Amino acid sequence: MDVTLHLAQQPEADELLGRSPLAALIGMLLDQQVPMEWAFAGPYTIAQRMGRDDLDAQEIASYDPEAFAALLSTKPAVHRYPGSMAKRVQQLCQYLVEHYDADATAVWKDVTTGAELLTRLKELPGFGPQKAQIFLALLGKQLGVHPKGWREAAGPYGAPKSFRSVADITDPTSLAKVRAHKQEMKAAAKTTGE
């Protein structure tokens, strides 16, 4: 994995996301209740605060929980809810250690179908069905992971140029299209009373 992603909108953070599967997974995990750029800059901030140029699942999993929460809480905080997200990041890394020998790419590298990959992603701590589909779409659209039926497994996020999620963001124009789509969805939800 060595591509350029444009999710954090910061060159150093995006570079890390493009070369580090664990950083991409953690960014996706953090992508809730905060602006997308803030979430996807999080892995870079964590790496910098740990004095590393990459993230290591084993190191994060075994990090003292209070110290790790403090690391994410230092201002500017990595997330709006740094304490709870620190716990989730550690749970994700512990899961990777226990099930994938601490290798994030092992989640997808030997899958044969999109359905199998979706199942694996949904098993990750903090990854519900929607988050799993969005990450599957990101893997397929930007990171070259194409098991049979990946677009179908990603649901509406797998459609080409759908501009529904981070999977479609490749530049400022596509970012604006994704933001517009999200605003339309929020407005529609308010109209229907959901």
Short mmCIF file of N, CA and C in Angstrom, two decimals:
data_model
loop_
_atom_site.label_atom_id
_atom_site.label_comp_id
_atom_site.label_asym_id
_atom_site.label_seq_id
_atom_site.Cartn_x
_atom_site.Cartn_y
_atom_site.Cartn_z
N MET A 1 0.85 -1.17 0.00
CA MET A 1 0.00 0.00 0.00
C MET A 1 0.89 1.23 0.00
N ASP A 2 0.86 1.96 -1.07
CA ASP A 2 1.63 3.20 -1.12
C ASP A 2 1.00 4.10 -2.17
N VAL A 3 -0.06 4.77 -1.76
CA VAL A 3 -0.78 5.69 -2.64
C VAL A 3 -0.91 7.02 -1.91
N THR A 4 -1.41 8.01 -2.58
CA THR A 4 -1.65 9.28 -1.92
C THR A 4 -3.15 9.41 -1.68
N LEU A 5 -3.53 9.51 -0.44
CA LEU A 5 -4.92 9.75 -0.10
C LEU A 5 -5.07 11.24 0.21
N HIS A 6 -6.28 11.74 0.17
CA HIS A 6 -6.53 13.16 0.41
C HIS A 6 -7.64 13.33 1.42
N LEU A 7 -7.57 12.60 2.51
CA LEU A 7 -8.66 12.58 3.49
C LEU A 7 -8.44 13.56 4.64
N ALA A 8 -7.20 13.71 5.06
CA ALA A 8 -6.89 14.63 6.15
C ALA A 8 -6.70 16.06 5.63
N GLN A 9 -6.44 16.17 4.33
CA GLN A 9 -6.17 17.47 3.72
C GLN A 9 -4.92 18.12 4.30
N GLN A 10 -4.00 17.27 4.79
CA GLN A 10 -2.69 17.69 5.27
C GLN A 10 -1.68 16.74 4.64
N PRO A 11 -0.70 17.23 3.90
CA PRO A 11 0.20 16.35 3.17
C PRO A 11 0.84 15.24 4.01
N GLU A 12 1.37 15.56 5.18
CA GLU A 12 2.06 14.53 5.98
C GLU A 12 1.08 13.48 6.49
N ALA A 13 -0.09 13.93 6.92
CA ALA A 13 -1.10 12.99 7.43
C ALA A 13 -1.64 12.12 6.30
N ASP A 14 -1.88 12.71 5.13
CA ASP A 14 -2.37 11.93 3.99
C ASP A 14 -1.33 10.94 3.50
N GLU A 15 -0.07 11.33 3.56
CA GLU A 15 1.01 10.42 3.15
C GLU A 15 1.03 9.19 4.06
N LEU A 16 0.88 9.40 5.36
CA LEU A 16 0.85 8.28 6.31
C LEU A 16 -0.35 7.38 6.02
N LEU A 17 -1.51 7.96 5.78
CA LEU A 17 -2.71 7.17 5.48
C LEU A 17 -2.50 6.31 4.24
N GLY A 18 -1.79 6.83 3.26
CA GLY A 18 -1.58 6.12 2.00
C GLY A 18 -0.58 4.99 2.08
N ARG A 19 0.31 5.04 3.05
CA ARG A 19 1.33 3.97 3.15
C ARG A 19 1.13 3.06 4.35
N SER A 20 0.25 3.43 5.27
CA SER A 20 0.08 2.65 6.49
C SER A 20 -1.35 2.12 6.59
N PRO A 21 -1.55 0.84 6.36
CA PRO A 21 -2.89 0.27 6.48
C PRO A 21 -3.50 0.50 7.87
N LEU A 22 -2.67 0.42 8.92
CA LEU A 22 -3.18 0.64 10.27
C LEU A 22 -3.65 2.08 10.44
N ALA A 23 -2.90 3.03 9.89
CA ALA A 23 -3.32 4.43 9.98
C ALA A 23 -4.66 4.65 9.28
N ALA A 24 -4.84 4.01 8.12
CA ALA A 24 -6.11 4.15 7.40
C ALA A 24 -7.26 3.57 8.22
N LEU A 25 -7.04 2.40 8.83
CA LEU A 25 -8.08 1.79 9.67
C LEU A 25 -8.42 2.67 10.87
N ILE A 26 -7.39 3.22 11.52
CA ILE A 26 -7.61 4.07 12.69
C ILE A 26 -8.32 5.36 12.28
N GLY A 27 -7.93 5.93 11.15
CA GLY A 27 -8.62 7.12 10.65
C GLY A 27 -10.10 6.85 10.43
N MET A 28 -10.40 5.70 9.84
CA MET A 28 -11.80 5.35 9.62
C MET A 28 -12.53 5.16 10.94
N LEU A 29 -11.87 4.56 11.90
CA LEU A 29 -12.46 4.37 13.22
C LEU A 29 -12.79 5.72 13.87
N LEU A 30 -11.88 6.67 13.73
CA LEU A 30 -12.06 8.00 14.35
C LEU A 30 -13.10 8.85 13.61
N ASP A 31 -13.49 8.44 12.40
CA ASP A 31 -14.38 9.25 11.57
C ASP A 31 -15.83 9.13 12.03
N GLN A 32 -16.11 9.78 13.14
CA GLN A 32 -17.48 9.89 13.65
C GLN A 32 -17.54 11.06 14.62
N GLN A 33 -18.57 11.85 14.47
CA GLN A 33 -18.85 12.98 15.34
C GLN A 33 -17.77 14.07 15.33
N VAL A 34 -16.92 14.04 14.33
CA VAL A 34 -15.94 15.11 14.10
C VAL A 34 -15.80 15.29 12.59
N PRO A 35 -15.30 16.44 12.15
CA PRO A 35 -15.06 16.60 10.71
C PRO A 35 -14.09 15.53 10.21
N MET A 36 -14.33 15.09 8.99
CA MET A 36 -13.53 14.02 8.39
C MET A 36 -12.03 14.33 8.44
N GLU A 37 -11.66 15.56 8.12
CA GLU A 37 -10.23 15.89 8.10
C GLU A 37 -9.61 15.71 9.48
N TRP A 38 -10.33 16.07 10.52
CA TRP A 38 -9.85 15.93 11.90
C TRP A 38 -9.63 14.45 12.21
N ALA A 39 -10.62 13.62 11.83
CA ALA A 39 -10.52 12.18 12.09
C ALA A 39 -9.32 11.56 11.39
N PHE A 40 -9.16 11.86 10.10
CA PHE A 40 -8.10 11.22 9.33
C PHE A 40 -6.72 11.82 9.59
N ALA A 41 -6.65 12.98 10.23
CA ALA A 41 -5.36 13.52 10.67
C ALA A 41 -4.93 12.85 11.98
N GLY A 42 -5.89 12.24 12.67
CA GLY A 42 -5.63 11.61 13.97
C GLY A 42 -4.48 10.61 13.98
N PRO A 43 -4.41 9.67 13.03
CA PRO A 43 -3.31 8.70 13.06
C PRO A 43 -1.93 9.37 12.99
N TYR A 44 -1.81 10.42 12.18
CA TYR A 44 -0.54 11.14 12.09
C TYR A 44 -0.21 11.80 13.42
N THR A 45 -1.20 12.42 14.04
CA THR A 45 -0.99 13.06 15.34
C THR A 45 -0.56 12.03 16.38
N ILE A 46 -1.22 10.89 16.38
CA ILE A 46 -0.86 9.82 17.33
C ILE A 46 0.58 9.37 17.10
N ALA A 47 0.94 9.13 15.84
CA ALA A 47 2.31 8.70 15.52
C ALA A 47 3.33 9.74 15.99
N GLN A 48 3.05 11.02 15.71
CA GLN A 48 3.97 12.08 16.12
C GLN A 48 4.13 12.12 17.64
N ARG A 49 3.02 12.00 18.35
CA ARG A 49 3.08 12.05 19.81
C ARG A 49 3.76 10.82 20.40
N MET A 50 3.76 9.73 19.67
CA MET A 50 4.47 8.53 20.12
C MET A 50 5.93 8.55 19.67
N GLY A 51 6.31 9.57 18.91
CA GLY A 51 7.69 9.67 18.42
C GLY A 51 8.00 8.68 17.32
N ARG A 52 6.99 8.35 16.51
CA ARG A 52 7.15 7.35 15.45
C ARG A 52 6.79 7.95 14.10
N ASP A 53 7.27 7.30 13.02
CA ASP A 53 6.87 7.73 11.68
C ASP A 53 5.79 6.81 11.11
N ASP A 54 5.39 5.81 11.90
CA ASP A 54 4.31 4.91 11.53
C ASP A 54 3.66 4.40 12.81
N LEU A 55 2.54 3.73 12.66
CA LEU A 55 1.86 3.17 13.82
C LEU A 55 2.07 1.66 13.86
N ASP A 56 2.12 1.12 15.06
CA ASP A 56 2.34 -0.30 15.26
C ASP A 56 1.22 -0.84 16.16
N ALA A 57 0.45 -1.79 15.65
CA ALA A 57 -0.69 -2.32 16.40
C ALA A 57 -0.26 -2.94 17.72
N GLN A 58 0.85 -3.65 17.71
CA GLN A 58 1.34 -4.28 18.94
C GLN A 58 1.68 -3.22 19.99
N GLU A 59 2.37 -2.18 19.58
CA GLU A 59 2.75 -1.11 20.51
C GLU A 59 1.52 -0.41 21.08
N ILE A 60 0.56 -0.09 20.22
CA ILE A 60 -0.64 0.59 20.69
C ILE A 60 -1.46 -0.32 21.60
N ALA A 61 -1.58 -1.58 21.23
CA ALA A 61 -2.36 -2.53 22.03
C ALA A 61 -1.80 -2.69 23.44
N SER A 62 -0.49 -2.63 23.57
CA SER A 62 0.13 -2.85 24.88
C SER A 62 0.43 -1.55 25.63
N TYR A 63 0.09 -0.41 25.04
CA TYR A 63 0.32 0.89 25.67
C TYR A 63 -0.53 1.00 26.93
N ASP A 64 0.00 1.62 27.96
CA ASP A 64 -0.79 1.84 29.18
C ASP A 64 -2.04 2.63 28.81
N PRO A 65 -3.25 2.11 29.13
CA PRO A 65 -4.49 2.78 28.72
C PRO A 65 -4.61 4.23 29.18
N GLU A 66 -4.21 4.52 30.40
CA GLU A 66 -4.30 5.91 30.88
C GLU A 66 -3.33 6.81 30.13
N ALA A 67 -2.14 6.31 29.89
CA ALA A 67 -1.15 7.10 29.16
C ALA A 67 -1.59 7.30 27.71
N PHE A 68 -2.21 6.28 27.11
CA PHE A 68 -2.68 6.42 25.73
C PHE A 68 -3.83 7.42 25.65
N ALA A 69 -4.73 7.38 26.62
CA ALA A 69 -5.83 8.35 26.66
C ALA A 69 -5.28 9.76 26.81
N ALA A 70 -4.24 9.92 27.65
CA ALA A 70 -3.62 11.23 27.83
C ALA A 70 -2.97 11.70 26.52
N LEU A 71 -2.37 10.76 25.79
CA LEU A 71 -1.73 11.07 24.51
C LEU A 71 -2.75 11.64 23.51
N LEU A 72 -3.96 11.05 23.48
CA LEU A 72 -5.00 11.52 22.57
C LEU A 72 -5.69 12.77 23.09
N SER A 73 -5.63 12.99 24.41
CA SER A 73 -6.31 14.15 25.02
C SER A 73 -5.50 15.42 25.00
N THR A 74 -4.18 15.30 24.86
CA THR A 74 -3.32 16.49 24.81
C THR A 74 -3.84 17.43 23.74
N LYS A 75 -3.89 18.73 24.10
CA LYS A 75 -4.43 19.71 23.15
C LYS A 75 -3.43 20.00 22.04
N PRO A 76 -3.87 20.07 20.81
CA PRO A 76 -5.25 19.83 20.39
C PRO A 76 -5.56 18.32 20.42
N ALA A 77 -6.71 17.99 20.98
CA ALA A 77 -7.11 16.60 21.12
C ALA A 77 -7.27 15.93 19.75
N VAL A 78 -7.04 14.63 19.73
CA VAL A 78 -7.14 13.86 18.49
C VAL A 78 -8.61 13.72 18.06
N HIS A 79 -9.53 13.81 19.01
CA HIS A 79 -10.95 13.62 18.73
C HIS A 79 -11.77 14.41 19.74
N ARG A 80 -13.01 14.66 19.43
CA ARG A 80 -13.90 15.35 20.36
C ARG A 80 -14.04 14.56 21.66
N TYR A 81 -13.98 13.22 21.55
CA TYR A 81 -14.07 12.34 22.72
C TYR A 81 -12.78 11.52 22.82
N PRO A 82 -11.68 12.17 23.20
CA PRO A 82 -10.38 11.50 23.15
C PRO A 82 -10.26 10.28 24.06
N GLY A 83 -10.87 10.32 25.23
CA GLY A 83 -10.76 9.19 26.15
C GLY A 83 -11.43 7.94 25.60
N SER A 84 -12.68 8.09 25.14
CA SER A 84 -13.38 6.92 24.62
C SER A 84 -12.77 6.45 23.30
N MET A 85 -12.28 7.38 22.49
CA MET A 85 -11.67 6.96 21.22
C MET A 85 -10.30 6.31 21.46
N ALA A 86 -9.60 6.73 22.49
CA ALA A 86 -8.34 6.05 22.82
C ALA A 86 -8.61 4.59 23.14
N LYS A 87 -9.67 4.35 23.91
CA LYS A 87 -10.04 2.98 24.25
C LYS A 87 -10.40 2.19 22.99
N ARG A 88 -11.15 2.81 22.08
CA ARG A 88 -11.54 2.12 20.85
C ARG A 88 -10.34 1.82 19.95
N VAL A 89 -9.41 2.77 19.86
CA VAL A 89 -8.21 2.53 19.05
C VAL A 89 -7.42 1.36 19.64
N GLN A 90 -7.29 1.33 20.95
CA GLN A 90 -6.57 0.21 21.57
C GLN A 90 -7.31 -1.11 21.37
N GLN A 91 -8.63 -1.09 21.44
CA GLN A 91 -9.41 -2.32 21.21
C GLN A 91 -9.21 -2.82 19.78
N LEU A 92 -9.20 -1.90 18.82
CA LEU A 92 -8.97 -2.27 17.43
C LEU A 92 -7.59 -2.91 17.29
N CYS A 93 -6.58 -2.28 17.88
CA CYS A 93 -5.22 -2.80 17.77
C CYS A 93 -5.08 -4.15 18.49
N GLN A 94 -5.74 -4.30 19.63
CA GLN A 94 -5.72 -5.58 20.34
C GLN A 94 -6.35 -6.68 19.49
N TYR A 95 -7.44 -6.35 18.81
CA TYR A 95 -8.10 -7.30 17.93
C TYR A 95 -7.16 -7.70 16.79
N LEU A 96 -6.48 -6.72 16.20
CA LEU A 96 -5.53 -7.02 15.12
C LEU A 96 -4.40 -7.91 15.61
N VAL A 97 -3.92 -7.67 16.82
CA VAL A 97 -2.86 -8.51 17.40
C VAL A 97 -3.36 -9.94 17.57
N GLU A 98 -4.56 -10.08 18.14
CA GLU A 98 -5.10 -11.40 18.44
C GLU A 98 -5.53 -12.19 17.20
N HIS A 99 -6.07 -11.51 16.20
CA HIS A 99 -6.64 -12.21 15.05
C HIS A 99 -5.81 -12.13 13.77
N TYR A 100 -4.94 -11.15 13.67
CA TYR A 100 -4.20 -10.94 12.42
C TYR A 100 -2.70 -10.73 12.64
N ASP A 101 -2.19 -11.21 13.76
CA ASP A 101 -0.76 -11.11 14.05
C ASP A 101 -0.26 -9.66 13.92
N ALA A 102 -1.11 -8.71 14.34
CA ALA A 102 -0.80 -7.27 14.37
C ALA A 102 -0.65 -6.65 12.98
N ASP A 103 -1.06 -7.37 11.93
CA ASP A 103 -0.90 -6.90 10.56
C ASP A 103 -2.25 -6.45 10.00
N ALA A 104 -2.46 -5.15 9.86
CA ALA A 104 -3.74 -4.62 9.36
C ALA A 104 -4.05 -5.13 7.97
N THR A 105 -3.04 -5.29 7.11
CA THR A 105 -3.31 -5.74 5.74
C THR A 105 -3.85 -7.17 5.72
N ALA A 106 -3.59 -7.93 6.76
CA ALA A 106 -4.10 -9.31 6.81
C ALA A 106 -5.62 -9.35 6.85
N VAL A 107 -6.24 -8.24 7.22
CA VAL A 107 -7.70 -8.19 7.23
C VAL A 107 -8.23 -8.40 5.81
N TRP A 108 -7.52 -7.91 4.81
CA TRP A 108 -8.03 -7.99 3.44
C TRP A 108 -7.15 -8.73 2.45
N LYS A 109 -5.90 -9.02 2.76
CA LYS A 109 -5.01 -9.50 1.70
C LYS A 109 -5.33 -10.89 1.16
N ASP A 110 -5.97 -11.77 1.92
CA ASP A 110 -6.24 -13.11 1.40
C ASP A 110 -7.72 -13.40 1.19
N VAL A 111 -8.55 -12.36 1.21
CA VAL A 111 -9.97 -12.59 0.98
C VAL A 111 -10.23 -12.84 -0.50
N THR A 112 -11.24 -13.64 -0.80
CA THR A 112 -11.55 -13.93 -2.20
C THR A 112 -12.83 -13.23 -2.66
N THR A 113 -13.67 -12.82 -1.72
CA THR A 113 -14.92 -12.15 -2.12
C THR A 113 -15.14 -10.88 -1.30
N GLY A 114 -15.90 -9.98 -1.88
CA GLY A 114 -16.26 -8.75 -1.17
C GLY A 114 -17.08 -9.05 0.07
N ALA A 115 -17.94 -10.06 -0.01
CA ALA A 115 -18.76 -10.43 1.15
C ALA A 115 -17.89 -10.89 2.31
N GLU A 116 -16.85 -11.66 2.03
CA GLU A 116 -15.93 -12.12 3.07
C GLU A 116 -15.20 -10.92 3.69
N LEU A 117 -14.77 -9.99 2.85
CA LEU A 117 -14.08 -8.81 3.35
C LEU A 117 -15.02 -7.96 4.21
N LEU A 118 -16.25 -7.80 3.77
CA LEU A 118 -17.22 -7.04 4.56
C LEU A 118 -17.43 -7.68 5.92
N THR A 119 -17.52 -8.99 5.96
CA THR A 119 -17.68 -9.70 7.24
C THR A 119 -16.49 -9.43 8.15
N ARG A 120 -15.29 -9.52 7.60
CA ARG A 120 -14.08 -9.26 8.40
C ARG A 120 -14.07 -7.83 8.94
N LEU A 121 -14.44 -6.87 8.10
CA LEU A 121 -14.44 -5.47 8.54
C LEU A 121 -15.48 -5.24 9.63
N LYS A 122 -16.65 -5.85 9.49
CA LYS A 122 -17.69 -5.68 10.51
C LYS A 122 -17.30 -6.32 11.84
N GLU A 123 -16.38 -7.27 11.82
CA GLU A 123 -15.91 -7.90 13.05
C GLU A 123 -14.93 -7.02 13.81
N LEU A 124 -14.37 -6.01 13.15
CA LEU A 124 -13.41 -5.12 13.80
C LEU A 124 -14.12 -4.27 14.85
N PRO A 125 -13.53 -4.11 16.04
CA PRO A 125 -14.13 -3.25 17.05
C PRO A 125 -14.33 -1.83 16.51
N GLY A 126 -15.53 -1.30 16.69
CA GLY A 126 -15.82 0.06 16.26
C GLY A 126 -16.29 0.18 14.82
N PHE A 127 -16.38 -0.95 14.10
CA PHE A 127 -16.80 -0.93 12.70
C PHE A 127 -18.18 -1.56 12.57
N GLY A 128 -19.21 -0.70 12.47
CA GLY A 128 -20.55 -1.19 12.21
C GLY A 128 -20.72 -1.44 10.72
N PRO A 129 -21.92 -1.83 10.31
CA PRO A 129 -22.15 -2.14 8.89
C PRO A 129 -21.81 -0.99 7.93
N GLN A 130 -22.24 0.23 8.25
CA GLN A 130 -21.99 1.36 7.36
C GLN A 130 -20.50 1.69 7.28
N LYS A 131 -19.84 1.76 8.41
CA LYS A 131 -18.40 2.07 8.44
C LYS A 131 -17.62 0.99 7.68
N ALA A 132 -18.03 -0.27 7.84
CA ALA A 132 -17.37 -1.37 7.14
C ALA A 132 -17.55 -1.24 5.63
N GLN A 133 -18.75 -0.88 5.19
CA GLN A 133 -18.99 -0.71 3.75
C GLN A 133 -18.19 0.47 3.19
N ILE A 134 -18.12 1.55 3.94
CA ILE A 134 -17.36 2.71 3.47
C ILE A 134 -15.88 2.36 3.36
N PHE A 135 -15.34 1.66 4.37
CA PHE A 135 -13.92 1.31 4.30
C PHE A 135 -13.66 0.31 3.18
N LEU A 136 -14.60 -0.63 2.95
CA LEU A 136 -14.45 -1.56 1.84
C LEU A 136 -14.41 -0.78 0.52
N ALA A 137 -15.27 0.22 0.40
CA ALA A 137 -15.27 1.06 -0.81
C ALA A 137 -13.96 1.82 -0.95
N LEU A 138 -13.43 2.32 0.15
CA LEU A 138 -12.14 3.01 0.11
C LEU A 138 -11.04 2.06 -0.36
N LEU A 139 -11.04 0.85 0.18
CA LEU A 139 -10.05 -0.15 -0.23
C LEU A 139 -10.15 -0.42 -1.74
N GLY A 140 -11.37 -0.56 -2.22
CA GLY A 140 -11.56 -0.87 -3.62
C GLY A 140 -11.30 0.28 -4.56
N LYS A 141 -11.80 1.45 -4.20
CA LYS A 141 -11.69 2.60 -5.09
C LYS A 141 -10.31 3.25 -5.10
N GLN A 142 -9.61 3.23 -3.96
CA GLN A 142 -8.35 3.97 -3.91
C GLN A 142 -7.12 3.13 -3.55
N LEU A 143 -7.33 1.95 -2.97
CA LEU A 143 -6.17 1.19 -2.49
C LEU A 143 -5.96 -0.13 -3.24
N GLY A 144 -6.70 -0.33 -4.32
CA GLY A 144 -6.45 -1.47 -5.19
C GLY A 144 -6.84 -2.83 -4.63
N VAL A 145 -7.73 -2.87 -3.66
CA VAL A 145 -8.18 -4.15 -3.10
C VAL A 145 -9.50 -4.50 -3.78
N HIS A 146 -9.46 -5.52 -4.65
CA HIS A 146 -10.62 -5.83 -5.49
C HIS A 146 -11.03 -7.30 -5.44
N PRO A 147 -11.44 -7.81 -4.29
CA PRO A 147 -11.96 -9.18 -4.30
C PRO A 147 -13.26 -9.23 -5.11
N LYS A 148 -13.60 -10.39 -5.61
CA LYS A 148 -14.80 -10.55 -6.42
C LYS A 148 -16.02 -10.02 -5.67
N GLY A 149 -16.80 -9.16 -6.33
CA GLY A 149 -18.02 -8.63 -5.75
C GLY A 149 -17.82 -7.53 -4.72
N TRP A 150 -16.66 -6.87 -4.76
CA TRP A 150 -16.39 -5.85 -3.74
C TRP A 150 -17.35 -4.66 -3.85
N ARG A 151 -17.68 -4.26 -5.06
CA ARG A 151 -18.59 -3.11 -5.22
C ARG A 151 -19.98 -3.43 -4.64
N GLU A 152 -20.46 -4.62 -4.90
CA GLU A 152 -21.76 -5.03 -4.38
C GLU A 152 -21.73 -5.09 -2.85
N ALA A 153 -20.66 -5.62 -2.30
CA ALA A 153 -20.54 -5.73 -0.84
C ALA A 153 -20.46 -4.35 -0.19
N ALA A 154 -19.89 -3.39 -0.90
CA ALA A 154 -19.78 -2.02 -0.37
C ALA A 154 -21.10 -1.27 -0.47
N GLY A 155 -22.10 -1.87 -1.08
CA GLY A 155 -23.41 -1.24 -1.19
C GLY A 155 -23.34 0.04 -2.00
N PRO A 156 -24.12 1.06 -1.64
CA PRO A 156 -24.13 2.29 -2.43
C PRO A 156 -22.77 3.00 -2.44
N TYR A 157 -21.92 2.72 -1.47
CA TYR A 157 -20.60 3.35 -1.41
C TYR A 157 -19.65 2.80 -2.48
N GLY A 158 -19.97 1.63 -3.02
CA GLY A 158 -19.12 1.02 -4.04
C GLY A 158 -19.38 1.52 -5.44
N ALA A 159 -20.50 2.22 -5.64
CA ALA A 159 -20.83 2.72 -6.97
C ALA A 159 -19.77 3.70 -7.45
N PRO A 160 -19.37 3.61 -8.72
CA PRO A 160 -18.36 4.54 -9.25
C PRO A 160 -18.84 5.99 -9.15
N LYS A 161 -17.95 6.85 -8.72
CA LYS A 161 -18.22 8.30 -8.64
C LYS A 161 -19.54 8.62 -7.96
N SER A 162 -19.81 7.94 -6.86
CA SER A 162 -21.06 8.19 -6.14
C SER A 162 -20.96 9.39 -5.21
N PHE A 163 -19.75 9.76 -4.83
CA PHE A 163 -19.49 10.92 -3.96
C PHE A 163 -20.35 10.89 -2.70
N ARG A 164 -20.41 9.70 -2.07
CA ARG A 164 -21.19 9.51 -0.85
C ARG A 164 -20.33 9.50 0.41
N SER A 165 -19.03 9.24 0.26
CA SER A 165 -18.20 9.01 1.45
C SER A 165 -16.74 9.32 1.18
N VAL A 166 -15.91 9.07 2.18
CA VAL A 166 -14.47 9.28 2.05
C VAL A 166 -13.87 8.43 0.93
N ALA A 167 -14.54 7.36 0.56
CA ALA A 167 -14.03 6.49 -0.51
C ALA A 167 -13.90 7.23 -1.83
N ASP A 168 -14.66 8.31 -2.00
CA ASP A 168 -14.66 9.04 -3.26
C ASP A 168 -13.83 10.32 -3.24
N ILE A 169 -13.20 10.63 -2.13
CA ILE A 169 -12.46 11.89 -2.03
C ILE A 169 -11.03 11.72 -2.53
N THR A 170 -10.75 12.42 -3.62
CA THR A 170 -9.41 12.36 -4.21
C THR A 170 -8.80 13.75 -4.39
N ASP A 171 -9.61 14.79 -4.18
CA ASP A 171 -9.14 16.16 -4.37
C ASP A 171 -10.17 17.11 -3.77
N PRO A 172 -9.91 18.42 -3.78
CA PRO A 172 -10.87 19.37 -3.20
C PRO A 172 -12.25 19.34 -3.88
N THR A 173 -12.30 19.11 -5.19
CA THR A 173 -13.59 19.07 -5.89
C THR A 173 -14.43 17.90 -5.41
N SER A 174 -13.83 16.71 -5.31
CA SER A 174 -14.60 15.55 -4.84
C SER A 174 -14.97 15.70 -3.37
N LEU A 175 -14.12 16.35 -2.59
CA LEU A 175 -14.46 16.62 -1.18
C LEU A 175 -15.72 17.49 -1.12
N ALA A 176 -15.79 18.51 -1.96
CA ALA A 176 -16.97 19.39 -1.98
C ALA A 176 -18.22 18.61 -2.38
N LYS A 177 -18.08 17.69 -3.33
CA LYS A 177 -19.23 16.88 -3.76
C LYS A 177 -19.71 15.97 -2.64
N VAL A 178 -18.78 15.36 -1.90
CA VAL A 178 -19.16 14.48 -0.78
C VAL A 178 -19.85 15.31 0.30
N ARG A 179 -19.31 16.48 0.60
CA ARG A 179 -19.94 17.35 1.61
C ARG A 179 -21.36 17.74 1.18
N ALA A 180 -21.53 18.07 -0.09
CA ALA A 180 -22.86 18.44 -0.60
C ALA A 180 -23.82 17.26 -0.44
N HIS A 181 -23.37 16.06 -0.76
CA HIS A 181 -24.22 14.87 -0.62
C HIS A 181 -24.64 14.68 0.84
N LYS A 182 -23.68 14.83 1.75
CA LYS A 182 -24.00 14.65 3.17
C LYS A 182 -25.01 15.70 3.65
N GLN A 183 -24.86 16.93 3.17
CA GLN A 183 -25.82 17.98 3.54
C GLN A 183 -27.22 17.66 3.01
N GLU A 184 -27.28 17.14 1.79
CA GLU A 184 -28.57 16.74 1.22
C GLU A 184 -29.21 15.64 2.06
N MET A 185 -28.41 14.68 2.51
CA MET A 185 -28.93 13.57 3.31
C MET A 185 -29.45 14.07 4.65
N LYS A 186 -28.72 15.00 5.27
CA LYS A 186 -29.17 15.58 6.55
C LYS A 186 -30.47 16.34 6.37
N ALA A 187 -30.55 17.12 5.31
CA ALA A 187 -31.77 17.89 5.04
C ALA A 187 -32.95 16.96 4.79
N ALA A 188 -32.72 15.89 4.05
CA ALA A 188 -33.79 14.93 3.77
C ALA A 188 -34.24 14.24 5.05
N ALA A 189 -33.30 13.91 5.92
CA ALA A 189 -33.64 13.26 7.19
C ALA A 189 -34.49 14.19 8.06
N LYS A 190 -34.16 15.48 8.08
CA LYS A 190 -34.95 16.44 8.87
C LYS A 190 -36.35 16.58 8.28
N THR A 191 -36.47 16.57 6.98
CA THR A 191 -37.76 16.71 6.32
C THR A 191 -38.68 15.54 6.63
N THR A 192 -38.10 14.33 6.66
CA THR A 192 -38.89 13.13 6.93
C THR A 192 -39.03 12.85 8.42
N GLY A 193 -38.37 13.65 9.24
CA GLY A 193 -38.48 13.50 10.67
C GLY A 193 -37.67 12.38 11.27
N GLU A 194 -36.65 11.91 10.56
CA GLU A 194 -35.80 10.83 11.09
C GLU A 194 -34.73 11.37 12.00
#
